[in-house]
């Protein structure tokens, strides 16, 4: 749909949803968009509990609703076009997660770009916040390795060295978004080389056009210019690990989890060793029994 129709409908749906939720907002759109395929809206703190999507669908005059809690997709009649519909995706957030999810979904593919930069330094940003991965645990269990750092957008941007004012408003062009992503203090070009891309990044190359442009078109020219490229040179993953623990006060938590992990691994190894010993004992006993039986048979 054209941008003018999109913005008109967005205002209308905001007003209608405000009757059901205290918090209603939409992520900042990706740069350079002149047409829109659907409308994404985040909501939180329902005015009436429990929340019922049927009442919301009726208010928006939706003709069909698909429910995948906490996401609900509504088919709402397109104004002036009989038989055509607008897809309205309503994401119902927990109150404590609302600000971060709104932040993380803004600017389209921005976090696909930034995520590749910070991943090599042991950092992960997902829909719950910014996390630090413990290398010793990550080698065997990535999910359990993650230590939560913050879900405060400004705090995360400060740590990553990204300008808060720029992020808080729409970015005009795709190139400007690329420039901004490169100002992350952990940016360096090596993780974006096609031969070195991780499997998820290779998949994004085929699915996310802006990510492909960044890797194949923008960076080959941009990285030849020394200025305004992130200051990650000389910074190691271990440096970032130590800095994050101190800055976010997570050292005790990380050390506790490492101790628990090591105890768990030691216990598992003991159990495996005991199991192996018992198996060996059984084999020896069986071998002895077979030899004894064979001896008896030979005497008979």
CSV table of N, CA and C in Angstrom, one decimal, residues 52-205:
chain,number,residue,atom,x,y,z
A,52,UNK,N,-8.9,-10.5,25.0
A,52,UNK,CA,-9.6,-11.3,24.1
A,52,UNK,C,-9.5,-10.7,22.7
A,53,UNK,N,-8.8,-11.4,21.8
A,53,UNK,CA,-8.6,-10.9,20.4
A,53,UNK,C,-9.9,-10.7,19.7
A,54,UNK,N,-10.9,-11.4,20.0
A,54,UNK,CA,-12.2,-11.3,19.3
A,54,UNK,C,-12.8,-9.9,19.4
A,55,UNK,N,-12.7,-9.3,20.6
A,55,UNK,CA,-13.2,-7.9,20.7
A,55,UNK,C,-12.3,-6.9,19.9
A,56,UNK,N,-11.0,-7.1,19.9
A,56,UNK,CA,-10.2,-6.3,19.1
A,56,UNK,C,-10.5,-6.4,17.6
A,57,UNK,N,-10.6,-7.7,17.1
A,57,UNK,CA,-11.0,-7.9,15.7
A,57,UNK,C,-12.3,-7.3,15.3
A,58,UNK,N,-13.2,-7.3,16.2
A,58,UNK,CA,-14.5,-6.7,15.9
A,58,UNK,C,-14.4,-5.2,15.8
A,59,UNK,N,-13.6,-4.6,16.7
A,59,UNK,CA,-13.4,-3.1,16.6
A,59,UNK,C,-12.7,-2.7,15.3
A,60,UNK,N,-11.8,-3.5,14.8
A,60,UNK,CA,-11.1,-3.2,13.6
A,60,UNK,C,-11.8,-3.7,12.4
A,61,UNK,N,-13.0,-4.3,12.6
A,61,UNK,CA,-13.8,-4.8,11.5
A,61,UNK,C,-13.0,-5.9,10.7
A,62,UNK,N,-12.2,-6.7,11.4
A,62,UNK,CA,-11.5,-7.8,10.7
A,62,UNK,C,-12.4,-8.9,10.2
A,63,UNK,N,-12.1,-9.3,9.1
A,63,UNK,CA,-12.9,-10.4,8.5
A,63,UNK,C,-12.3,-11.8,8.8
A,64,UNK,N,-11.0,-11.8,9.2
A,64,UNK,CA,-10.4,-13.1,9.6
A,64,UNK,C,-9.3,-12.8,10.5
A,65,UNK,N,-9.1,-13.8,11.5
A,65,UNK,CA,-8.0,-13.6,12.5
A,65,UNK,C,-7.3,-14.9,12.6
A,66,UNK,N,-5.9,-14.8,12.5
A,66,UNK,CA,-5.1,-15.9,12.8
A,66,UNK,C,-4.3,-15.7,14.1
A,67,UNK,N,-4.4,-16.6,15.0
A,67,UNK,CA,-3.9,-16.4,16.3
A,67,UNK,C,-2.7,-17.3,16.6
A,68,UNK,N,-1.5,-16.7,16.8
A,68,UNK,CA,-0.3,-17.4,17.2
A,68,UNK,C,0.3,-16.6,18.4
A,69,UNK,N,-0.4,-16.7,19.5
A,69,UNK,CA,0.0,-15.9,20.7
A,69,UNK,C,1.5,-15.9,20.9
A,70,UNK,N,2.1,-14.8,21.2
A,70,UNK,CA,1.5,-13.4,21.4
A,70,UNK,C,1.3,-12.6,20.1
A,71,UNK,N,1.3,-13.3,18.9
A,71,UNK,CA,1.1,-12.6,17.7
A,71,UNK,C,-0.3,-12.9,17.1
A,72,UNK,N,-1.0,-11.9,16.6
A,72,UNK,CA,-2.3,-12.0,16.0
A,72,UNK,C,-2.3,-11.3,14.7
A,73,UNK,N,-2.7,-12.0,13.7
A,73,UNK,CA,-2.8,-11.4,12.3
A,73,UNK,C,-4.2,-11.2,11.9
A,74,UNK,N,-4.6,-10.0,11.6
A,74,UNK,CA,-6.0,-9.7,11.3
A,74,UNK,C,-6.1,-9.2,9.8
A,75,UNK,N,-7.1,-9.7,9.1
A,75,UNK,CA,-7.4,-9.3,7.7
A,75,UNK,C,-8.4,-8.2,7.8
A,76,UNK,N,-8.1,-7.0,7.6
A,76,UNK,CA,-9.0,-5.8,7.7
A,76,UNK,C,-9.3,-5.3,6.3
A,77,UNK,N,-10.5,-5.0,6.0
A,77,UNK,CA,-10.8,-4.5,4.6
A,77,UNK,C,-10.0,-3.3,4.2
A,78,UNK,N,-9.5,-3.3,3.0
A,78,UNK,CA,-8.7,-2.2,2.5
A,78,UNK,C,-9.7,-1.1,2.0
A,79,UNK,N,-9.6,0.1,2.6
A,79,UNK,CA,-10.6,1.1,2.2
A,79,UNK,C,-10.7,1.4,0.7
A,80,UNK,N,-11.9,1.3,0.2
A,80,UNK,CA,-12.2,1.7,-1.1
A,80,UNK,C,-11.8,0.6,-2.1
A,81,UNK,N,-11.4,-0.6,-1.7
A,81,UNK,CA,-11.1,-1.7,-2.6
A,81,UNK,C,-11.8,-2.9,-2.2
A,82,UNK,N,-12.9,-3.2,-2.8
A,82,UNK,CA,-13.8,-4.3,-2.4
A,82,UNK,C,-13.0,-5.6,-2.6
A,83,UNK,N,-13.0,-6.5,-1.6
A,83,UNK,CA,-12.4,-7.8,-1.8
A,83,UNK,C,-10.9,-7.8,-1.4
A,84,UNK,N,-10.3,-6.6,-1.1
A,84,UNK,CA,-8.9,-6.5,-0.7
A,84,UNK,C,-8.8,-6.2,0.8
A,85,UNK,N,-7.7,-6.7,1.3
A,85,UNK,CA,-7.5,-6.6,2.8
A,85,UNK,C,-6.1,-6.1,3.1
A,86,UNK,N,-6.1,-5.5,4.3
A,86,UNK,CA,-4.8,-5.1,4.9
A,86,UNK,C,-4.5,-6.1,6.0
A,87,UNK,N,-3.2,-6.6,6.0
A,87,UNK,CA,-2.8,-7.5,7.1
A,87,UNK,C,-2.3,-6.6,8.3
A,88,UNK,N,-2.9,-6.7,9.4
A,88,UNK,CA,-2.5,-6.0,10.6
A,88,UNK,C,-2.0,-7.0,11.6
A,89,UNK,N,-0.7,-6.9,11.9
A,89,UNK,CA,-0.1,-7.8,12.8
A,89,UNK,C,0.0,-7.2,14.2
A,90,UNK,N,-0.6,-7.7,15.2
A,90,UNK,CA,-0.6,-7.2,16.5
A,90,UNK,C,0.2,-8.1,17.4
A,91,UNK,N,1.3,-7.5,18.0
A,91,UNK,CA,2.1,-8.3,18.9
A,91,UNK,C,1.9,-7.9,20.3
A,92,UNK,N,1.3,-8.7,21.1
A,92,UNK,CA,1.0,-8.4,22.5
A,92,UNK,C,2.2,-8.7,23.4
A,93,UNK,N,2.8,-7.7,23.9
A,93,UNK,CA,4.1,-7.8,24.7
A,93,UNK,C,3.8,-7.8,26.2
A,94,UNK,N,4.7,-8.4,26.9
A,94,UNK,CA,4.7,-8.2,28.4
A,94,UNK,C,5.0,-6.8,28.7
A,95,UNK,N,4.5,-6.2,29.7
A,95,UNK,CA,4.7,-4.8,30.0
A,95,UNK,C,6.2,-4.5,30.1
A,96,UNK,N,7.0,-5.4,30.8
A,96,UNK,CA,8.4,-5.1,31.0
A,96,UNK,C,9.2,-5.3,29.7
A,97,UNK,N,8.7,-5.9,28.7
A,97,UNK,CA,9.4,-6.2,27.5
A,97,UNK,C,9.1,-5.1,26.4
A,98,UNK,N,8.1,-4.3,26.6
A,98,UNK,CA,7.5,-3.5,25.6
A,98,UNK,C,8.6,-2.6,25.0
A,99,UNK,N,9.3,-1.8,25.8
A,99,UNK,CA,10.2,-0.8,25.3
A,99,UNK,C,11.3,-1.5,24.5
A,100,UNK,N,11.9,-2.6,25.0
A,100,UNK,CA,12.9,-3.3,24.3
A,100,UNK,C,12.5,-3.9,23.0
A,101,UNK,N,11.3,-4.5,23.0
A,101,UNK,CA,10.8,-5.1,21.7
A,101,UNK,C,10.6,-4.1,20.7
A,102,UNK,N,10.0,-2.9,21.1
A,102,UNK,CA,9.8,-1.8,20.1
A,102,UNK,C,11.1,-1.3,19.6
A,103,UNK,N,12.1,-1.2,20.4
A,103,UNK,CA,13.4,-0.8,20.0
A,103,UNK,C,14.1,-1.8,19.1
A,104,UNK,N,14.0,-3.1,19.4
A,104,UNK,CA,14.7,-4.1,18.7
A,104,UNK,C,14.1,-4.4,17.3
A,105,UNK,N,12.8,-4.1,17.2
A,105,UNK,CA,12.1,-4.3,15.9
A,105,UNK,C,12.2,-3.0,15.0
A,106,UNK,N,12.8,-2.0,15.4
A,106,UNK,CA,12.8,-0.7,14.7
A,106,UNK,C,13.9,-0.8,13.6
A,107,UNK,N,13.7,0.0,12.5
A,107,UNK,CA,14.7,0.2,11.4
A,107,UNK,C,14.9,-1.1,10.6
A,108,UNK,N,13.9,-1.9,10.5
A,108,UNK,CA,13.9,-3.1,9.6
A,108,UNK,C,15.1,-4.1,10.0
A,109,UNK,N,16.0,-4.2,9.1
A,109,UNK,CA,17.1,-5.2,9.2
A,109,UNK,C,18.3,-4.6,10.0
A,110,UNK,N,18.1,-3.6,10.7
A,110,UNK,CA,19.3,-3.0,11.5
A,110,UNK,C,20.0,-4.0,12.3
A,111,UNK,N,19.2,-4.8,13.1
A,111,UNK,CA,19.8,-5.7,14.0
A,111,UNK,C,20.4,-6.9,13.4
A,112,UNK,N,20.0,-7.2,12.1
A,112,UNK,CA,20.8,-8.2,11.4
A,112,UNK,C,22.2,-7.8,11.1
A,113,UNK,N,22.3,-6.5,10.8
A,113,UNK,CA,23.6,-5.9,10.5
A,113,UNK,C,24.5,-5.8,11.7
A,114,UNK,N,23.9,-5.3,12.8
A,114,UNK,CA,24.7,-5.1,14.0
A,114,UNK,C,25.0,-6.4,14.7
A,115,UNK,N,24.0,-7.4,14.6
A,115,UNK,CA,24.2,-8.7,15.2
A,115,UNK,C,25.4,-9.4,14.7
A,116,UNK,N,25.7,-9.3,13.4
A,116,UNK,CA,26.9,-10.0,12.9
A,116,UNK,C,28.2,-9.4,13.5
A,117,UNK,N,28.2,-8.1,13.7
A,117,UNK,CA,29.3,-7.4,14.3
A,117,UNK,C,29.6,-7.9,15.7
A,118,UNK,N,28.5,-7.8,16.6
A,118,UNK,CA,28.7,-8.1,18.0
A,118,UNK,C,28.8,-9.6,18.3
A,119,UNK,N,28.4,-10.4,17.4
A,119,UNK,CA,28.4,-11.9,17.7
A,119,UNK,C,29.8,-12.4,17.9
A,120,UNK,N,30.7,-11.9,17.1
A,120,UNK,CA,32.1,-12.4,17.2
A,120,UNK,C,32.8,-11.9,18.5
A,121,UNK,N,32.2,-11.0,19.2
A,121,UNK,CA,32.7,-10.5,20.5
A,121,UNK,C,32.0,-11.1,21.7
A,122,UNK,N,31.2,-12.1,21.4
A,122,UNK,CA,30.5,-12.8,22.5
A,122,UNK,C,29.2,-12.2,22.9
A,123,UNK,N,28.6,-11.3,22.1
A,123,UNK,CA,27.4,-10.6,22.5
A,123,UNK,C,26.2,-11.0,21.6
A,124,UNK,N,25.1,-11.1,22.1
A,124,UNK,CA,23.8,-11.4,21.4
A,124,UNK,C,22.7,-10.5,21.8
A,125,UNK,N,22.1,-9.9,20.8
A,125,UNK,CA,20.9,-9.1,21.0
A,125,UNK,C,19.7,-9.8,20.5
A,126,UNK,N,18.7,-10.2,21.3
A,126,UNK,CA,17.5,-10.8,20.8
A,126,UNK,C,16.3,-10.1,21.3
A,127,UNK,N,15.1,-10.7,21.2
A,127,UNK,CA,13.9,-9.9,21.6
A,127,UNK,C,13.7,-9.7,23.1
A,128,UNK,N,14.6,-10.3,23.9
A,128,UNK,CA,14.6,-10.1,25.3
A,128,UNK,C,15.6,-9.1,25.9
A,129,UNK,N,16.6,-8.8,25.1
A,129,UNK,CA,17.6,-7.9,25.6
A,129,UNK,C,19.0,-8.2,25.0
A,130,UNK,N,20.0,-7.5,25.6
A,130,UNK,CA,21.4,-7.7,25.2
A,130,UNK,C,22.0,-8.7,26.1
A,131,UNK,N,22.7,-9.7,25.6
A,131,UNK,CA,23.3,-10.8,26.4
A,131,UNK,C,24.7,-11.0,26.1
A,132,UNK,N,25.4,-11.5,27.1
A,132,UNK,CA,26.8,-11.9,27.0
A,132,UNK,C,26.9,-13.4,27.0
A,133,UNK,N,27.7,-14.0,26.1
A,133,UNK,CA,27.8,-15.5,26.1
A,133,UNK,C,29.1,-15.9,26.8
A,134,UNK,N,28.9,-16.9,27.7
A,134,UNK,CA,30.1,-17.5,28.4
A,134,UNK,C,30.8,-18.5,27.5
A,135,UNK,N,32.0,-18.2,27.1
A,135,UNK,CA,32.6,-19.1,26.1
A,135,UNK,C,32.7,-20.6,26.5
A,136,UNK,N,33.0,-20.9,27.7
A,136,UNK,CA,33.2,-22.2,28.2
A,136,UNK,C,31.9,-23.0,28.1
A,137,UNK,N,30.8,-22.3,28.3
A,137,UNK,CA,29.5,-23.0,28.2
A,137,UNK,C,28.9,-23.0,26.8
A,138,UNK,N,29.2,-22.0,26.1
A,138,UNK,CA,28.7,-21.8,24.7
A,138,UNK,C,29.2,-22.9,23.8
A,139,UNK,N,30.4,-23.5,24.0
A,139,UNK,CA,30.9,-24.5,23.2
A,139,UNK,C,30.0,-25.7,23.1
A,140,UNK,N,29.2,-26.0,24.2
A,140,UNK,CA,28.3,-27.1,24.3
A,140,UNK,C,26.8,-26.7,24.3
A,141,UNK,N,26.5,-25.5,24.8
A,141,UNK,CA,25.1,-25.1,25.0
A,141,UNK,C,25.0,-23.6,24.9
A,142,UNK,N,24.7,-23.2,23.7
A,142,UNK,CA,24.7,-21.7,23.4
A,142,UNK,C,23.6,-21.0,24.3
A,143,UNK,N,22.4,-21.6,24.3
A,143,UNK,CA,21.3,-21.0,25.1
A,143,UNK,C,21.7,-20.8,26.5
A,144,UNK,N,22.2,-21.8,27.2
A,144,UNK,CA,22.6,-21.7,28.6
A,144,UNK,C,23.8,-20.8,28.8
A,145,UNK,N,24.5,-20.5,27.8
A,145,UNK,CA,25.7,-19.7,28.0
A,145,UNK,C,25.4,-18.2,28.1
A,146,UNK,N,24.2,-17.8,27.8
A,146,UNK,CA,23.8,-16.4,27.7
A,146,UNK,C,23.5,-15.8,29.1
A,147,UNK,N,24.2,-14.7,29.4
A,147,UNK,CA,24.0,-13.9,30.6
A,147,UNK,C,23.3,-12.6,30.2
A,148,UNK,N,22.1,-12.4,30.8
A,148,UNK,CA,21.4,-11.2,30.5
A,148,UNK,C,22.1,-10.0,31.0
A,149,UNK,N,22.3,-8.9,30.1
A,149,UNK,CA,23.0,-7.7,30.5
A,149,UNK,C,22.0,-6.6,30.7
A,150,UNK,N,21.1,-6.3,29.7
A,150,UNK,CA,20.2,-5.2,29.8
A,150,UNK,C,19.1,-5.3,28.8
A,151,UNK,N,17.9,-4.7,29.2
A,151,UNK,CA,16.8,-4.5,28.2
A,151,UNK,C,16.4,-3.1,28.2
A,152,UNK,N,17.4,-2.2,28.5
A,152,UNK,CA,17.2,-0.8,28.4
A,152,UNK,C,17.9,-0.3,27.1
A,153,UNK,N,17.1,0.2,26.2
A,153,UNK,CA,17.6,0.6,24.9
A,153,UNK,C,18.8,1.5,24.9
A,154,UNK,N,18.7,2.6,25.7
A,154,UNK,CA,19.8,3.6,25.8
A,154,UNK,C,21.1,3.0,26.4
A,155,UNK,N,20.9,2.1,27.4
A,155,UNK,CA,22.1,1.5,28.0
A,155,UNK,C,22.8,0.6,27.0
A,156,UNK,N,22.0,-0.2,26.2
A,156,UNK,CA,22.6,-1.1,25.2
A,156,UNK,C,23.3,-0.2,24.1
A,157,UNK,N,22.7,0.8,23.6
A,157,UNK,CA,23.3,1.7,22.6
A,157,UNK,C,24.6,2.3,23.1
A,158,UNK,N,24.6,2.7,24.4
A,158,UNK,CA,25.8,3.3,25.0
A,158,UNK,C,27.0,2.3,24.9
A,159,UNK,N,26.6,1.0,25.4
A,159,UNK,CA,27.7,0.0,25.4
A,159,UNK,C,28.2,-0.3,24.0
A,160,UNK,N,27.3,-0.3,23.0
A,160,UNK,CA,27.7,-0.6,21.7
A,160,UNK,C,28.3,0.5,20.9
A,161,UNK,N,28.3,1.7,21.6
A,161,UNK,CA,28.9,2.9,20.9
A,161,UNK,C,28.1,3.5,19.8
A,162,UNK,N,26.8,3.3,19.9
A,162,UNK,CA,25.9,3.8,18.9
A,162,UNK,C,25.1,5.0,19.4
A,163,UNK,N,24.9,6.0,18.5
A,163,UNK,CA,24.3,7.2,18.8
A,163,UNK,C,22.8,7.1,19.1
A,164,UNK,N,22.4,7.5,20.3
A,164,UNK,CA,21.0,7.3,20.7
A,164,UNK,C,20.0,8.2,19.9
A,165,UNK,N,20.4,9.4,19.7
A,165,UNK,CA,19.5,10.3,19.0
A,165,UNK,C,19.2,9.9,17.6
A,166,UNK,N,20.2,9.4,16.9
A,166,UNK,CA,20.1,8.9,15.5
A,166,UNK,C,19.1,7.7,15.5
A,167,UNK,N,19.3,6.8,16.5
A,167,UNK,CA,18.4,5.6,16.5
A,167,UNK,C,17.0,5.9,16.8
A,168,UNK,N,16.8,7.0,17.6
A,168,UNK,CA,15.4,7.3,18.0
A,168,UNK,C,14.5,7.9,17.0
A,169,UNK,N,15.1,8.2,15.8
A,169,UNK,CA,14.2,8.8,14.7
A,169,UNK,C,14.4,8.0,13.4
A,170,UNK,N,13.5,8.2,12.5
A,170,UNK,CA,13.7,7.4,11.2
A,170,UNK,C,15.0,7.8,10.5
A,171,UNK,N,15.6,6.8,9.9
A,171,UNK,CA,16.8,7.0,9.1
A,171,UNK,C,16.4,7.1,7.6
A,172,UNK,N,16.8,8.2,7.0
A,172,UNK,CA,16.3,8.5,5.7
A,172,UNK,C,16.6,7.5,4.6
A,173,UNK,N,17.8,7.0,4.5
A,173,UNK,CA,18.2,6.2,3.4
A,173,UNK,C,18.9,4.9,3.9
A,174,UNK,N,18.9,3.9,3.0
A,174,UNK,CA,19.6,2.7,3.3
A,174,UNK,C,21.0,2.9,3.5
A,175,UNK,N,21.7,3.7,2.7
A,175,UNK,CA,23.1,4.0,2.9
A,175,UNK,C,23.4,4.6,4.3
A,176,UNK,N,22.5,5.5,4.7
A,176,UNK,CA,22.6,6.1,6.1
A,176,UNK,C,22.5,5.0,7.2
A,177,UNK,N,21.6,4.1,7.0
A,177,UNK,CA,21.5,3.0,7.9
A,177,UNK,C,22.8,2.1,7.9
A,178,UNK,N,23.3,1.9,6.8
A,178,UNK,CA,24.6,1.1,6.7
A,178,UNK,C,25.7,1.9,7.4
A,179,UNK,N,25.8,3.2,7.2
A,179,UNK,CA,26.8,4.0,7.8
A,179,UNK,C,26.6,3.9,9.4
A,180,UNK,N,25.4,4.0,9.8
A,180,UNK,CA,25.1,4.0,11.3
A,180,UNK,C,25.6,2.6,11.8
A,181,UNK,N,25.3,1.5,11.2
A,181,UNK,CA,25.6,0.2,11.7
A,181,UNK,C,27.2,0.1,11.8
A,182,UNK,N,27.9,0.7,10.9
A,182,UNK,CA,29.3,0.7,11.0
A,182,UNK,C,30.0,1.5,12.1
A,183,UNK,N,29.2,2.4,12.7
A,183,UNK,CA,29.7,3.1,13.8
A,183,UNK,C,29.7,2.4,15.1
A,184,UNK,N,29.1,1.2,15.1
A,184,UNK,CA,29.1,0.3,16.3
A,184,UNK,C,30.6,0.1,16.7
A,185,UNK,N,31.0,0.3,17.9
A,185,UNK,CA,32.4,0.2,18.3
A,185,UNK,C,32.9,-1.2,18.1
A,186,UNK,N,32.1,-2.2,17.9
A,186,UNK,CA,32.6,-3.6,17.7
A,186,UNK,C,32.5,-3.9,16.2
A,187,UNK,N,32.3,-3.0,15.3
A,187,UNK,CA,32.3,-3.3,13.9
A,187,UNK,C,33.7,-3.5,13.4
A,188,UNK,N,33.8,-4.6,12.6
A,188,UNK,CA,35.0,-4.8,11.8
A,188,UNK,C,34.5,-5.6,10.6
A,189,UNK,N,35.2,-5.5,9.4
A,189,UNK,CA,34.7,-6.0,8.2
A,189,UNK,C,34.8,-7.6,8.1
A,190,UNK,N,35.7,-8.1,8.8
A,190,UNK,CA,36.0,-9.6,8.6
A,190,UNK,C,34.8,-10.5,8.7
A,191,UNK,N,34.0,-10.4,9.7
A,191,UNK,CA,32.8,-11.3,9.8
A,191,UNK,C,31.9,-11.3,8.6
A,192,UNK,N,32.0,-10.2,7.8
A,192,UNK,CA,31.0,-10.1,6.7
A,192,UNK,C,31.6,-10.6,5.4
A,193,UNK,N,32.8,-11.1,5.4
A,193,UNK,CA,33.4,-11.7,4.2
A,193,UNK,C,32.6,-12.9,3.8
A,194,UNK,N,32.2,-13.0,2.6
A,194,UNK,CA,31.3,-14.1,2.2
A,194,UNK,C,31.8,-15.5,2.6
A,195,UNK,N,33.1,-15.7,2.4
A,195,UNK,CA,33.7,-17.0,2.8
A,195,UNK,C,33.7,-17.3,4.2
A,196,UNK,N,33.5,-16.2,5.1
A,196,UNK,CA,33.5,-16.4,6.5
A,196,UNK,C,32.2,-16.3,7.2
A,197,UNK,N,31.1,-16.1,6.4
A,197,UNK,CA,29.8,-16.0,6.9
A,197,UNK,C,29.3,-17.2,7.6
A,198,UNK,N,28.7,-17.1,8.8
A,198,UNK,CA,28.1,-18.2,9.5
A,198,UNK,C,26.8,-18.7,8.7
A,199,UNK,N,26.3,-19.8,9.1
A,199,UNK,CA,25.2,-20.4,8.3
A,199,UNK,C,24.0,-19.5,8.3
A,200,UNK,N,23.7,-18.9,9.5
A,200,UNK,CA,22.5,-18.0,9.6
A,200,UNK,C,22.7,-16.8,8.7
A,201,UNK,N,23.9,-16.3,8.6
A,201,UNK,CA,24.2,-15.1,7.8
A,201,UNK,C,24.1,-15.5,6.3
A,202,UNK,N,24.5,-16.7,5.9
A,202,UNK,CA,24.4,-17.1,4.5
A,202,UNK,C,22.9,-17.2,4.2
A,203,UNK,N,22.1,-17.7,5.1
A,203,UNK,CA,20.7,-17.8,4.8
A,203,UNK,C,20.1,-16.4,4.7
A,204,UNK,N,20.5,-15.4,5.5
A,204,UNK,CA,20.0,-14.1,5.3
A,204,UNK,C,20.4,-13.5,4.0
A,205,UNK,N,21.5,-13.9,3.4
A,205,UNK,CA,21.9,-13.3,2.1
A,205,UNK,C,20.9,-13.6,1.1
